[in-house]
Amino acid sequence: MNIRTELSPSAQRIAEVAQNLVQEVGYNGFSFEHIAKEVGMRKASVHHHFASKADLGVAVVKSYTHEFEDALQNILTSAKSAPQRLTAYADLFEATFANQHHLCVCGMLSAESNSLDAAVKQEVNHFFQLNMTCLTFVVQEGMDSGSLKKVNDAPAVAQTCLSMLEGSMLVGRCLSAPMGPRHMMDLFLGLLGS
Amino acid sequence: MNIRTELSPSAQRIAEVAQNLVQEVGYNGFSFEHIAKEVGMRKASVHHHFASKADLGVAVVKSYTHEFEDALQNILTSAKSAPQRLTAYADLFEATFANQHHLCVCGMLSAESNSLDAAVKQEVNHFFQLNMTCLTFVVQEGMDSGSLKKVNDAPAVAQTCLSMLEGSMLVGRCLSAPMGPRHMMDLFLGLLGS
DNA sequence: GTCTATATCTTGATAGAC
DNA sequence: GTCTATCAAGATATAGAC
């Protein structure tokens, strides 16, 4: 079921290195040669596991999305109120950004989406769709139960949250004193809390 | 004084095409060959105007920042209240995104910042510094004059605005129903308005 | 300023030995 | 599964004629 454990150990390692490179320099910023050097094998061996760069891209996004989905499920079961859930959600991005100012895999790929193969772009779309569904549910529940103000429709608030968090990482890369996703969500919840 | 009019007509045209390409596919997503085809000249002629890709990158960001600076000045003089100013500010991003889902030049370059030459990255940093200074001033004035709630320090609110707007474009590229920067600012001002 | 031609390197990808 | 070797294409960049 888990895409990552479906792969051979070498393929897993390659996908892991590729994910880090996407988060550091983007899909157009690295090559099979970079991966080979990092993993400690030759380009041709990387191609043995992933025939094309698009195949590798799809594997990276699927794996990333799968892990993210697990984390979302975990948040829904362990955190009970919308503010707690949104805080835990922001902490996912915080952990990513705290690691060498890495971007969200799909945030980076969304920027590059016009130069991605259709299969990769589709996986990125799916990631955001998943996040929007989850966030909308959380926000709607919060508004219904009274833990969030009912100032706007839930999907709009959800998209604002998602944009703010992705944007905090994007902008944070070029600011001398970035706030970080967690701090930004705290501010947002200060405005949205009832 | 204007970087764009300091350039020869051909150089201006090249920089203009390069800017569009950055906004569409990113700095790592295009080559001198793409520019040459679009402009209608040969690669070598492009190099005559900009010796290196980094030189071209610097020119693009300087030109973009200069235009943005003019727009900011315009907003400060023509709009008098913080909500009006922030709305006009969001409209700058709205216009960019409405044009074929283009990203902000510096939003895109911030994502790619780890693979940029130092000179280009420095210009991107300057763009964000400029925006933060302007936004912080606007927010602070709004809090002081009572048109915005005093819930947080002005720099934090400013960074949240900037992140939300940049993020709305980033995320909007991969959503079927993106809200757009202007709509998102309306929502934010609904929460922050006093 | 623009061109042709070329140099040099890197890219994604394949063939075939081990 | 990994390797060497190779390919064709594309990348940045330069030299020199017009």
XYZ file of C-alpha atoms (C1' of nucleotides) in Angstrom:
424
model
C 0.000 0.000 0.000
C 2.813 2.369 0.871
C 4.452 3.477 -2.342
C 7.811 3.829 -0.613
C 7.967 0.245 0.645
C 6.876 -1.018 -2.760
C 10.201 0.167 -4.083
C 13.468 -1.726 -3.765
C 15.920 -0.338 -1.194
C 17.978 1.304 -3.935
C 14.900 2.813 -5.535
C 13.766 4.104 -2.143
C 17.128 5.731 -1.579
C 17.042 7.335 -5.034
C 13.533 8.685 -4.456
C 14.595 10.037 -1.080
C 17.574 11.877 -2.569
C 15.423 13.145 -5.431
C 12.843 14.488 -2.983
C 15.491 16.449 -1.115
C 16.821 17.859 -4.383
C 13.330 18.935 -5.449
C 12.909 20.718 -2.131
C 16.318 22.391 -2.408
C 16.729 23.362 -6.060
C 13.526 22.261 -7.794
C 12.762 19.709 -10.496
C 14.593 21.686 -13.182
C 17.540 22.268 -10.872
C 18.922 18.754 -10.626
C 19.896 15.922 -12.958
C 20.321 12.154 -12.809
C 24.028 12.829 -12.420
C 23.428 14.753 -9.182
C 21.345 11.918 -7.829
C 23.904 9.325 -8.845
C 26.696 11.185 -7.073
C 24.652 11.544 -3.889
C 23.474 7.955 -3.841
C 26.863 6.602 -4.814
C 26.060 4.901 -8.091
C 26.185 5.753 -11.796
C 23.597 7.504 -13.908
C 22.729 4.328 -15.788
C 21.936 2.582 -12.513
C 19.539 5.337 -11.582
C 17.850 4.881 -14.951
C 17.493 1.180 -14.183
C 15.192 2.068 -11.275
C 13.420 4.989 -12.928
C 13.393 4.869 -16.712
C 12.665 8.579 -17.101
C 12.854 11.690 -14.977
C 9.070 11.894 -15.136
C 8.806 8.403 -13.616
C 11.045 9.528 -10.791
C 9.036 12.694 -10.330
C 5.799 10.759 -10.087
C 7.306 8.385 -7.533
C 8.572 11.272 -5.406
C 5.228 13.061 -5.336
C 3.276 9.860 -4.682
C 5.540 8.965 -1.781
C 5.402 12.505 -0.383
C 1.630 12.639 -0.683
C 1.260 9.259 0.975
C 3.289 10.368 3.992
C 1.366 13.618 4.123
C -1.918 11.757 4.031
C -0.860 9.685 7.018
C 0.046 12.830 8.907
C -3.329 14.383 8.096
C -5.155 11.305 9.335
C -3.076 11.414 12.484
C -3.971 15.059 13.100
C -7.694 14.386 12.683
C -7.662 11.596 15.240
C -5.312 13.113 17.820
C -6.360 16.780 17.723
C -10.003 17.462 18.426
C -10.605 21.178 17.888
C -10.096 23.120 14.666
C -7.486 25.470 16.154
C -5.513 22.501 17.491
C -5.788 20.722 14.156
C -4.717 23.762 12.150
C -1.791 24.298 14.489
C -0.681 20.694 14.044
C -1.147 21.111 10.301
C 1.079 24.202 10.290
C 3.675 22.229 12.234
C 4.034 19.867 9.278
C 5.187 22.804 7.159
C 7.239 24.194 10.022
C 9.221 20.963 10.256
C 9.870 20.995 6.517
C 11.021 24.601 6.460
C 13.117 24.206 9.603
C 15.130 21.606 7.689
C 17.483 23.825 5.687
C 14.655 26.026 4.442
C 13.282 23.195 2.354
C 10.108 23.950 0.446
C 7.093 21.706 0.300
C 7.696 19.268 -2.574
C 4.431 20.246 -4.206
C 4.865 23.938 -3.522
C 8.112 23.811 -5.489
C 6.577 21.701 -8.255
C 3.572 23.973 -8.474
C 5.912 26.856 -9.293
C 7.497 24.708 -11.996
C 4.237 23.138 -13.117
C 4.393 24.613 -16.621
C 7.518 22.615 -17.371
C 6.433 19.343 -15.786
C 5.293 16.201 -17.574
C 1.538 15.779 -17.377
C 1.815 12.735 -15.108
C 3.858 14.649 -12.532
C 1.602 17.674 -12.649
C -1.414 15.466 -12.097
C 0.110 14.093 -8.899
C 0.795 17.628 -7.694
C -2.803 18.595 -8.397
C -3.902 15.582 -6.384
C -1.767 16.644 -3.426
C -3.405 20.048 -3.289
C -6.864 18.626 -3.813
C -6.269 16.319 -0.856
C -5.097 19.170 1.326
C -8.020 21.366 0.341
C -10.482 18.597 1.155
C -8.956 18.001 4.558
C -8.602 21.680 5.440
C -12.111 22.482 4.294
C -13.479 19.716 6.504
C -11.503 20.961 9.503
C -12.538 24.579 8.998
C -16.181 23.669 8.409
C -16.272 21.589 11.577
C -14.655 24.458 13.484
C -17.256 26.916 12.264
C -20.104 24.532 13.019
C -18.861 23.760 16.515
C -18.046 27.372 17.283
C -14.262 27.183 17.619
C -13.815 29.363 14.528
C -15.626 32.521 13.501
C -18.152 32.096 10.687
C -16.839 35.002 8.668
C -16.372 33.262 5.325
C -17.181 30.038 3.599
C -14.971 27.161 4.682
C -13.306 26.467 1.303
C -12.138 30.086 1.056
C -10.655 30.005 4.542
C -9.031 26.657 3.773
C -7.408 27.969 0.603
C -6.200 31.028 2.477
C -4.565 28.823 5.127
C -2.882 26.670 2.531
C -1.649 29.669 0.535
C -0.352 31.413 3.631
C 1.635 28.360 4.730
C 3.083 27.600 1.299
C 3.809 31.287 0.827
C 5.556 31.616 4.176
C 8.108 29.067 3.043
C 8.495 30.584 -0.411
C 8.950 34.131 0.840
C 10.890 32.970 3.888
C 13.718 31.796 1.653
C 14.578 35.372 0.747
C 13.851 37.221 3.982
C 16.425 37.819 6.686
C 13.869 37.191 9.449
C 11.230 34.760 8.201
C 8.329 34.084 10.591
C 7.866 30.459 9.696
C 4.590 28.654 8.967
C 3.757 27.876 12.594
C 4.064 31.456 13.771
C 1.980 32.616 10.837
C -0.789 30.158 11.609
C -0.784 31.387 15.215
C -1.388 34.899 13.943
C -4.130 33.724 11.601
C -5.868 31.770 14.361
C -5.679 34.849 16.542
C -7.838 36.588 13.964
C -10.100 33.651 13.182
C -10.567 32.230 16.669
C -13.957 32.866 18.188
C 17.088 56.230 -13.655
C 14.704 53.640 -15.035
C 16.643 50.463 -15.640
C 14.394 49.535 -18.507
C 14.930 52.718 -20.490
C 18.680 52.526 -19.865
C 18.706 49.474 -22.086
C 18.729 49.553 -25.864
C 15.435 48.648 -27.545
C 16.704 45.154 -28.330
C 17.932 44.664 -24.776
C 14.586 45.868 -23.454
C 12.769 43.388 -25.645
C 15.046 40.556 -24.504
C 14.536 41.436 -20.847
C 10.790 41.590 -21.389
C 10.721 38.131 -22.973
C 13.001 36.781 -20.248
C 10.685 38.142 -17.570
C 7.707 36.388 -19.079
C 9.662 33.142 -19.273
C 10.709 33.417 -15.627
C 7.074 33.905 -14.682
C 5.951 30.957 -16.797
C 8.617 28.284 -16.396
C 11.169 29.720 -13.999
C 14.830 30.669 -14.343
C 15.933 27.054 -14.768
C 13.171 26.389 -17.243
C 14.337 28.470 -20.199
C 17.502 29.022 -22.220
C 19.021 31.702 -24.422
C 17.727 29.702 -27.349
C 14.119 30.111 -26.162
C 14.628 33.841 -25.831
C 16.275 34.106 -29.235
C 13.371 32.286 -30.918
C 10.802 34.506 -29.202
C 12.627 37.749 -29.924
C 13.504 36.744 -33.466
C 17.260 36.802 -33.317
C 20.099 34.327 -32.738
C 21.567 33.141 -29.458
C 24.816 35.014 -30.048
C 22.907 38.264 -30.453
C 21.231 37.749 -27.115
C 24.674 37.258 -25.582
C 25.771 40.544 -27.137
C 23.221 42.326 -24.922
C 23.611 40.157 -21.839
C 26.967 38.422 -21.563
C 25.725 35.796 -19.111
C 22.407 34.421 -17.954
C 23.112 35.909 -14.535
C 23.443 39.353 -16.100
C 20.082 38.890 -17.753
C 18.566 37.654 -14.501
C 19.811 40.706 -12.638
C 18.421 43.024 -15.311
C 15.017 41.319 -15.184
C 14.713 41.567 -11.417
C 15.967 45.151 -11.317
C 13.467 46.176 -13.962
C 10.632 44.301 -12.248
C 11.484 45.779 -8.875
C 11.661 49.267 -10.326
C 8.174 48.985 -11.807
C 6.878 47.506 -8.582
C 8.400 50.354 -6.608
C 6.573 52.859 -8.783
C 3.314 51.017 -8.199
C 3.878 51.022 -4.445
C 4.546 54.747 -4.450
C 1.395 55.232 -6.481
C -0.658 53.250 -3.990
C 0.641 55.248 -1.044
C -0.301 58.537 -2.646
C -3.636 57.591 -4.162
C -5.072 55.318 -1.458
C -5.374 56.834 1.976
C -6.514 54.075 4.342
C -4.682 50.839 5.122
C -7.522 48.614 3.846
C -7.649 50.561 0.581
C -3.884 50.397 0.245
C -3.722 46.669 0.961
C -6.508 46.060 -1.529
C -4.658 48.006 -4.202
C -1.506 46.085 -3.286
C -3.300 42.773 -3.714
C -4.546 43.984 -7.085
C -0.939 44.140 -8.308
C -0.654 40.394 -7.717
C -4.134 39.812 -9.058
C -3.193 41.416 -12.364
C -0.066 39.274 -12.613
C -1.874 36.044 -11.862
C -4.796 36.895 -14.126
C -2.286 36.979 -16.990
C -1.984 33.265 -17.812
C -1.407 32.332 -14.159
C 1.936 34.060 -14.171
C 3.810 34.035 -10.884
C 5.482 37.023 -9.328
C 9.014 37.147 -10.803
C 10.549 37.147 -7.351
C 8.183 34.517 -5.985
C 9.394 32.177 -8.704
C 13.030 33.118 -8.173
C 12.695 32.693 -4.431
C 11.673 29.081 -5.000
C 14.739 28.653 -7.203
C 17.014 30.774 -5.020
C 19.356 27.905 -4.154
C 20.361 27.570 -7.779
C 20.707 31.274 -8.562
C 23.897 33.251 -8.939
C 24.588 35.396 -5.894
C 23.966 38.623 -7.790
C 20.478 37.524 -8.859
C 19.581 36.248 -5.419
C 20.646 39.542 -3.907
C 18.227 41.409 -6.164
C 15.422 39.055 -5.155
C 16.210 39.646 -1.493
C 16.040 43.370 -2.163
C 12.607 43.054 -3.754
C 11.188 41.337 -0.691
C 12.903 43.723 1.678
C 11.289 46.594 -0.205
C 7.865 44.991 -0.026
C 8.209 44.238 3.666
C 9.220 47.829 4.398
C 6.266 49.211 2.488
C 3.748 46.742 3.894
C 4.971 47.203 7.441
C 4.563 50.969 7.080
C 1.035 50.579 5.718
C -0.012 48.141 8.432
C 1.551 50.194 11.207
C -0.236 53.321 10.009
C -3.490 51.357 9.828
C -3.132 50.139 13.394
C -2.185 53.586 14.644
C -5.088 55.295 12.901
C -7.569 52.616 13.881
C -8.439 51.173 10.466
C -6.819 47.842 11.395
C -7.054 45.828 14.596
C -3.968 45.945 16.804
C -3.782 42.202 17.269
C -0.153 41.654 16.297
C 2.979 43.597 15.567
C 2.970 45.245 12.155
C 5.950 43.360 10.649
C 4.287 40.005 11.410
C 1.036 41.080 9.783
C 2.974 42.455 6.817
C 4.851 39.186 6.319
C 1.602 37.264 6.590
C 0.021 39.435 3.873
C 2.995 38.998 1.572
C 3.123 35.234 2.128
C -0.598 34.851 1.583
C -0.481 36.742 -1.721
C 2.606 34.960 -3.060
C 1.192 31.657 -1.863
C -2.177 32.232 -3.496
C -0.460 32.400 -6.880
C 1.783 29.430 -6.178
C -1.025 27.187 -4.963
C -3.478 28.611 -7.466
C -1.474 27.115 -10.315
C -2.490 23.619 -9.251
C -6.031 24.155 -7.990
C -9.099 23.835 -10.162
C -10.771 26.809 -8.475
C -8.113 29.243 -7.256
C -9.381 32.229 -5.269
C -6.846 34.695 -6.547
C -4.819 37.205 -4.502
C -7.465 39.913 -4.458
C -10.208 37.693 -3.084
C -7.830 36.363 -0.463
C -6.890 39.848 0.687
C -10.593 40.684 0.964
C -10.995 37.728 3.308
C -7.952 38.733 5.327
C -9.145 42.308 5.657
C -12.512 40.982 6.806
C -10.694 39.449 9.742
C -8.263 42.294 10.346
C -10.542 45.258 9.753
C -11.584 47.073 12.917
C 24.139 44.766 -33.687
C 23.549 40.714 -35.854
C 25.190 36.823 -37.905
C 27.622 31.860 -38.652
C 30.349 28.761 -36.628
C 32.272 26.494 -32.964
C 33.819 25.079 -28.339
C 32.713 22.835 -24.129
C 29.817 20.853 -20.980
C 25.575 18.801 -19.285
C 21.317 16.696 -20.084
C 18.113 12.579 -20.396
C 18.358 8.236 -22.194
C 20.027 3.541 -24.271
C 23.060 -0.694 -25.410
C 25.303 -4.255 -23.835
C 29.021 -6.498 -20.712
C 29.476 -8.315 -16.077
C 21.524 -4.440 -10.237
C 25.416 -2.135 -11.473
C 28.733 -0.966 -14.596
C 31.292 1.336 -18.996
C 30.493 3.407 -23.075
C 27.974 6.062 -26.055
C 24.416 8.931 -28.154
C 21.719 12.989 -29.601
C 20.107 17.066 -27.958
C 20.397 21.146 -25.516
C 22.937 24.355 -22.411
C 26.118 28.544 -21.704
C 29.412 30.943 -23.853
C 33.062 32.825 -27.308
C 35.463 34.116 -31.892
C 35.326 36.505 -35.698
C 33.017 37.944 -40.291
C 29.686 41.300 -42.008
